[in-house]
Amino acid sequence: MLNRIRSQKGLQLLIGLLLGIAFGFLLQRSGATYYEVIIGQLLLTDHTVLRLMLSAVVVGMVGVHLMRSLGWVQLHPKPGSLGTSVVGGLIFGVAFAILGYCPGTAVAAAGQGSLDALLGGTLGMVVGAGLFAASYPRLKPILNKGDFGELTLPELFKVNAWVVVVPVAAAIVGLLWWLDGVGS
Amino acid sequence: MARWSPYAVGAGIGVLSWLAFLLSDKAIGCSTAFARTAGMVERWWRGDKVLQKEYYKRFVPAIDWEWMLVLGIVIGAFLSAQLSGQFRWEWAPALWRTTFGAAAWPRVLAAFVGGALMGIGARWAGGCTSGHGISGTLQLAVSSWLAAACFFIGGIVTAQLIYGLAG
């Protein structure tokens, strides 16, 4: 059944579209598509983005690992290295503050009428991705620095996934609870 | 403001991630769509030789699941904004206008520069706030926890510089 659904190309494009519509709807409804909310998060005055991301991670992590334990799904951890995650992550972070949106919230902001996100951000991201594609062969020595592949934390610690899932979920819930106590 | 609780929205996005794994054997992400779009534009402009580029062999310039997801985000956000009466054409956000003035072009230029840097950074890191920040961290991927931490370190420092100096 699942394999039939997963192997139908047209159906998959439709599922992608429908999941995107739900994702965009939710992002806009939370306010995370507003420049002020994202800059507020980076200035540490508005924790909407952190609350949203961490609750998505807790719910997603428990459900996906449960489905994996049942043999319904496989994980797809991204490969990485110090050169990609740290250097690329810091470049992304600087851009995050200049743009005031991330890739998903930029296109969502375009949908709510934010022209800076559409004509500046979205266009800029296409140009930037193209520049990266053009420079990719020359960047490879940096990208391969400190390569660790498709490693997950349970693999790193050589333990069952649930040994990491449970404390991480507890830590996130604790952090959110503390955040609400502190206010803002 | 008809805003929903970030916890409810986050939980909803968590459920969407279940559906993506279950129905499509995929993790939700956004940033490869921009690389594929760049490749499609280049191909239209310079022809099929573009397909020989090493990066476009890995990320073929064509419409795929993730590209449709990004298209869906625009539609979903539009529907939400329309239904709640929040849809509004706007050149520069209020916080930008009160700090840097009401003119449209400085904000669009800054957004373009930030966007270009983000396109580079997202592909450099191999993911964005969705692909690494949510989908990767929930899979407990080392690459994603490291990248997500660096997104916020870079973002927090830069935002303090921009608004600390300007404000």
PDB file of C-alpha atoms in Angstrom, chain B residues 14-165:
ATOM      1  CA  GLY B  14       5.354  17.929  13.416  1.00  0.00           C
ATOM      2  CA  VAL B  15       2.349  15.946  12.138  1.00  0.00           C
ATOM      3  CA  LEU B  16       3.088  17.134   8.580  1.00  0.00           C
ATOM      4  CA  SER B  17       6.599  15.710   8.993  1.00  0.00           C
ATOM      5  CA  TRP B  18       5.053  12.316   9.905  1.00  0.00           C
ATOM      6  CA  LEU B  19       2.957  12.424   6.737  1.00  0.00           C
ATOM      7  CA  ALA B  20       5.974  13.342   4.591  1.00  0.00           C
ATOM      8  CA  PHE B  21       7.920  10.324   5.908  1.00  0.00           C
ATOM      9  CA  LEU B  22       4.944   7.986   5.740  1.00  0.00           C
ATOM     10  CA  LEU B  23       3.387   8.925   2.390  1.00  0.00           C
ATOM     11  CA  SER B  24       6.439  10.142   0.466  1.00  0.00           C
ATOM     12  CA  ASP B  25       9.477   8.600   2.222  1.00  0.00           C
ATOM     13  CA  LYS B  26      10.849  12.138   2.441  1.00  0.00           C
ATOM     14  CA  ALA B  27      11.729  14.807   4.957  1.00  0.00           C
ATOM     15  CA  ILE B  28      10.254  18.306   4.580  1.00  0.00           C
ATOM     16  CA  GLY B  29      12.732  20.874   3.279  1.00  0.00           C
ATOM     17  CA  CYS B  30      12.724  23.957   1.070  1.00  0.00           C
ATOM     18  CA  SER B  31      16.116  25.018  -0.177  1.00  0.00           C
ATOM     19  CA  THR B  32      16.805  22.499  -2.983  1.00  0.00           C
ATOM     20  CA  ALA B  33      13.821  24.026  -4.816  1.00  0.00           C
ATOM     21  CA  PHE B  34      15.820  27.236  -5.216  1.00  0.00           C
ATOM     22  CA  ALA B  35      18.827  25.376  -6.669  1.00  0.00           C
ATOM     23  CA  ARG B  36      16.557  23.490  -9.089  1.00  0.00           C
ATOM     24  CA  THR B  37      14.859  26.740 -10.107  1.00  0.00           C
ATOM     25  CA  ALA B  38      18.254  28.379 -10.719  1.00  0.00           C
ATOM     26  CA  GLY B  39      19.175  25.393 -12.899  1.00  0.00           C
ATOM     27  CA  MET B  40      15.902  25.605 -14.826  1.00  0.00           C
ATOM     28  CA  VAL B  41      16.419  29.334 -15.488  1.00  0.00           C
ATOM     29  CA  GLU B  42      20.033  28.717 -16.568  1.00  0.00           C
ATOM     30  CA  ARG B  43      18.950  25.898 -18.857  1.00  0.00           C
ATOM     31  CA  TRP B  44      16.277  28.076 -20.497  1.00  0.00           C
ATOM     32  CA  TRP B  45      18.903  30.795 -21.010  1.00  0.00           C
ATOM     33  CA  ARG B  46      22.029  28.821 -21.927  1.00  0.00           C
ATOM     34  CA  GLY B  47      20.716  25.448 -23.113  1.00  0.00           C
ATOM     35  CA  ASP B  48      21.249  21.819 -22.181  1.00  0.00           C
ATOM     36  CA  LYS B  49      25.003  22.154 -21.495  1.00  0.00           C
ATOM     37  CA  VAL B  50      23.963  23.497 -18.074  1.00  0.00           C
ATOM     38  CA  LEU B  51      22.936  19.936 -17.157  1.00  0.00           C
ATOM     39  CA  GLN B  52      26.633  18.979 -17.281  1.00  0.00           C
ATOM     40  CA  LYS B  53      27.381  21.081 -14.194  1.00  0.00           C
ATOM     41  CA  GLU B  54      28.327  18.790 -11.347  1.00  0.00           C
ATOM     42  CA  TYR B  55      25.838  20.342  -8.914  1.00  0.00           C
ATOM     43  CA  TYR B  56      22.939  20.027 -11.350  1.00  0.00           C
ATOM     44  CA  LYS B  57      23.744  16.349 -11.802  1.00  0.00           C
ATOM     45  CA  ARG B  58      23.134  15.927  -8.056  1.00  0.00           C
ATOM     46  CA  PHE B  59      20.117  18.242  -8.003  1.00  0.00           C
ATOM     47  CA  VAL B  60      18.549  17.881 -11.445  1.00  0.00           C
ATOM     48  CA  PRO B  61      16.869  21.135 -12.596  1.00  0.00           C
ATOM     49  CA  ALA B  62      13.296  19.837 -12.737  1.00  0.00           C
ATOM     50  CA  ILE B  63      10.060  20.142 -10.796  1.00  0.00           C
ATOM     51  CA  ASP B  64      10.009  17.538  -8.012  1.00  0.00           C
ATOM     52  CA  TRP B  65       8.206  16.824  -4.721  1.00  0.00           C
ATOM     53  CA  GLU B  66      10.058  19.512  -2.781  1.00  0.00           C
ATOM     54  CA  TRP B  67       9.508  22.109  -5.545  1.00  0.00           C
ATOM     55  CA  MET B  68       5.755  21.432  -5.343  1.00  0.00           C
ATOM     56  CA  LEU B  69       5.947  21.736  -1.555  1.00  0.00           C
ATOM     57  CA  VAL B  70       7.482  25.216  -1.885  1.00  0.00           C
ATOM     58  CA  LEU B  71       4.789  26.198  -4.392  1.00  0.00           C
ATOM     59  CA  GLY B  72       2.209  24.906  -1.902  1.00  0.00           C
ATOM     60  CA  ILE B  73       3.685  27.098   0.861  1.00  0.00           C
ATOM     61  CA  VAL B  74       2.972  30.229  -1.215  1.00  0.00           C
ATOM     62  CA  ILE B  75      -0.619  29.088  -1.844  1.00  0.00           C
ATOM     63  CA  GLY B  76      -1.233  28.043   1.775  1.00  0.00           C
ATOM     64  CA  ALA B  77       0.129  31.317   3.166  1.00  0.00           C
ATOM     65  CA  PHE B  78      -1.977  33.266   0.652  1.00  0.00           C
ATOM     66  CA  LEU B  79      -5.117  31.371   1.739  1.00  0.00           C
ATOM     67  CA  SER B  80      -4.376  31.943   5.423  1.00  0.00           C
ATOM     68  CA  ALA B  81      -3.703  35.659   4.894  1.00  0.00           C
ATOM     69  CA  GLN B  82      -6.859  36.070   2.797  1.00  0.00           C
ATOM     70  CA  LEU B  83      -9.114  34.185   5.208  1.00  0.00           C
ATOM     71  CA  SER B  84      -7.884  36.162   8.216  1.00  0.00           C
ATOM     72  CA  GLY B  85      -7.970  39.484   6.392  1.00  0.00           C
ATOM     73  CA  GLN B  86      -4.198  39.935   6.785  1.00  0.00           C
ATOM     74  CA  PHE B  87      -3.296  39.916   3.093  1.00  0.00           C
ATOM     75  CA  ARG B  88      -1.630  43.221   2.202  1.00  0.00           C
ATOM     76  CA  TRP B  89       0.879  44.268  -0.454  1.00  0.00           C
ATOM     77  CA  GLU B  90       3.812  45.736   1.436  1.00  0.00           C
ATOM     78  CA  TRP B  91       7.258  46.835   0.223  1.00  0.00           C
ATOM     79  CA  ALA B  92       8.992  47.277   3.568  1.00  0.00           C
ATOM     80  CA  PRO B  93       8.028  45.815   6.975  1.00  0.00           C
ATOM     81  CA  ALA B  94       7.080  48.254   9.759  1.00  0.00           C
ATOM     82  CA  LEU B  95      10.174  47.558  11.887  1.00  0.00           C
ATOM     83  CA  TRP B  96      12.413  48.268   8.875  1.00  0.00           C
ATOM     84  CA  ARG B  97      10.515  51.492   8.040  1.00  0.00           C
ATOM     85  CA  THR B  98      10.788  52.936  11.543  1.00  0.00           C
ATOM     86  CA  THR B  99      14.529  52.162  11.641  1.00  0.00           C
ATOM     87  CA  PHE B 100      15.710  52.771   8.069  1.00  0.00           C
ATOM     88  CA  GLY B 101      12.965  54.929   6.510  1.00  0.00           C
ATOM     89  CA  ALA B 102       9.922  54.262   4.324  1.00  0.00           C
ATOM     90  CA  ALA B 103      11.605  54.068   0.882  1.00  0.00           C
ATOM     91  CA  ALA B 104      11.032  50.718  -0.809  1.00  0.00           C
ATOM     92  CA  TRP B 105      14.280  50.209  -2.707  1.00  0.00           C
ATOM     93  CA  PRO B 106      16.764  50.015   0.245  1.00  0.00           C
ATOM     94  CA  ARG B 107      14.661  47.232   1.805  1.00  0.00           C
ATOM     95  CA  VAL B 108      14.255  45.317  -1.465  1.00  0.00           C
ATOM     96  CA  LEU B 109      18.000  45.647  -2.118  1.00  0.00           C
ATOM     97  CA  ALA B 110      18.849  44.434   1.411  1.00  0.00           C
ATOM     98  CA  ALA B 111      16.397  41.536   1.008  1.00  0.00           C
ATOM     99  CA  PHE B 112      17.995  40.635  -2.335  1.00  0.00           C
ATOM    100  CA  VAL B 113      21.526  40.667  -0.863  1.00  0.00           C
ATOM    101  CA  GLY B 114      20.322  38.697   2.173  1.00  0.00           C
ATOM    102  CA  GLY B 115      18.443  36.304  -0.101  1.00  0.00           C
ATOM    103  CA  ALA B 116      21.471  35.691  -2.327  1.00  0.00           C
ATOM    104  CA  LEU B 117      23.638  35.043   0.746  1.00  0.00           C
ATOM    105  CA  MET B 118      20.923  32.735   2.093  1.00  0.00           C
ATOM    106  CA  GLY B 119      20.778  30.814  -1.205  1.00  0.00           C
ATOM    107  CA  ILE B 120      24.536  30.286  -0.939  1.00  0.00           C
ATOM    108  CA  GLY B 121      24.443  29.459   2.789  1.00  0.00           C
ATOM    109  CA  ALA B 122      21.507  27.050   2.572  1.00  0.00           C
ATOM    110  CA  ARG B 123      23.095  25.026  -0.232  1.00  0.00           C
ATOM    111  CA  TRP B 124      26.509  25.249   1.462  1.00  0.00           C
ATOM    112  CA  ALA B 125      25.034  23.827   4.673  1.00  0.00           C
ATOM    113  CA  GLY B 126      22.887  21.369   2.702  1.00  0.00           C
ATOM    114  CA  GLY B 127      19.612  22.564   4.186  1.00  0.00           C
ATOM    115  CA  CYS B 128      17.640  25.412   5.757  1.00  0.00           C
ATOM    116  CA  THR B 129      15.549  26.099   8.858  1.00  0.00           C
ATOM    117  CA  SER B 130      13.046  23.481   7.610  1.00  0.00           C
ATOM    118  CA  GLY B 131      15.361  20.788   6.222  1.00  0.00           C
ATOM    119  CA  HIS B 132      17.989  21.033   8.967  1.00  0.00           C
ATOM    120  CA  GLY B 133      16.209  23.075  11.658  1.00  0.00           C
ATOM    121  CA  ILE B 134      13.079  20.906  11.909  1.00  0.00           C
ATOM    122  CA  SER B 135      13.348  17.760   9.741  1.00  0.00           C
ATOM    123  CA  GLY B 136      17.018  17.077  10.440  1.00  0.00           C
ATOM    124  CA  THR B 137      16.989  17.791  14.160  1.00  0.00           C
ATOM    125  CA  LEU B 138      13.900  15.593  14.651  1.00  0.00           C
ATOM    126  CA  GLN B 139      15.859  12.736  13.046  1.00  0.00           C
ATOM    127  CA  LEU B 140      18.694  13.549  15.482  1.00  0.00           C
ATOM    128  CA  ALA B 141      21.143  14.114  12.606  1.00  0.00           C
ATOM    129  CA  VAL B 142      24.501  15.481  13.767  1.00  0.00           C
ATOM    130  CA  SER B 143      24.778  17.667  10.621  1.00  0.00           C
ATOM    131  CA  SER B 144      21.420  19.286  11.387  1.00  0.00           C
ATOM    132  CA  TRP B 145      21.937  20.051  15.089  1.00  0.00           C
ATOM    133  CA  LEU B 146      25.294  21.629  14.208  1.00  0.00           C
ATOM    134  CA  ALA B 147      23.848  23.608  11.281  1.00  0.00           C
ATOM    135  CA  ALA B 148      20.770  24.771  13.240  1.00  0.00           C
ATOM    136  CA  ALA B 149      23.001  26.026  16.083  1.00  0.00           C
ATOM    137  CA  CYS B 150      25.123  27.934  13.539  1.00  0.00           C
ATOM    138  CA  PHE B 151      22.001  29.432  11.861  1.00  0.00           C
ATOM    139  CA  PHE B 152      21.022  31.015  15.175  1.00  0.00           C
ATOM    140  CA  ILE B 153      24.562  31.977  16.274  1.00  0.00           C
ATOM    141  CA  GLY B 154      25.151  33.770  12.954  1.00  0.00           C
ATOM    142  CA  GLY B 155      21.651  35.261  12.986  1.00  0.00           C
ATOM    143  CA  ILE B 156      21.696  36.504  16.578  1.00  0.00           C
ATOM    144  CA  VAL B 157      25.127  38.166  16.219  1.00  0.00           C
ATOM    145  CA  THR B 158      24.208  39.809  12.889  1.00  0.00           C
ATOM    146  CA  ALA B 159      20.799  41.023  14.108  1.00  0.00           C
ATOM    147  CA  GLN B 160      22.423  42.606  17.168  1.00  0.00           C
ATOM    148  CA  LEU B 161      24.920  44.350  14.868  1.00  0.00           C
ATOM    149  CA  ILE B 162      22.219  45.608  12.464  1.00  0.00           C
ATOM    150  CA  TYR B 163      19.693  46.805  15.047  1.00  0.00           C
ATOM    151  CA  GLY B 164      22.205  47.589  17.797  1.00  0.00           C
ATOM    152  CA  LEU B 165      24.081  50.005  15.519  1.00  0.00           C
TER     153      LEU B 165
END
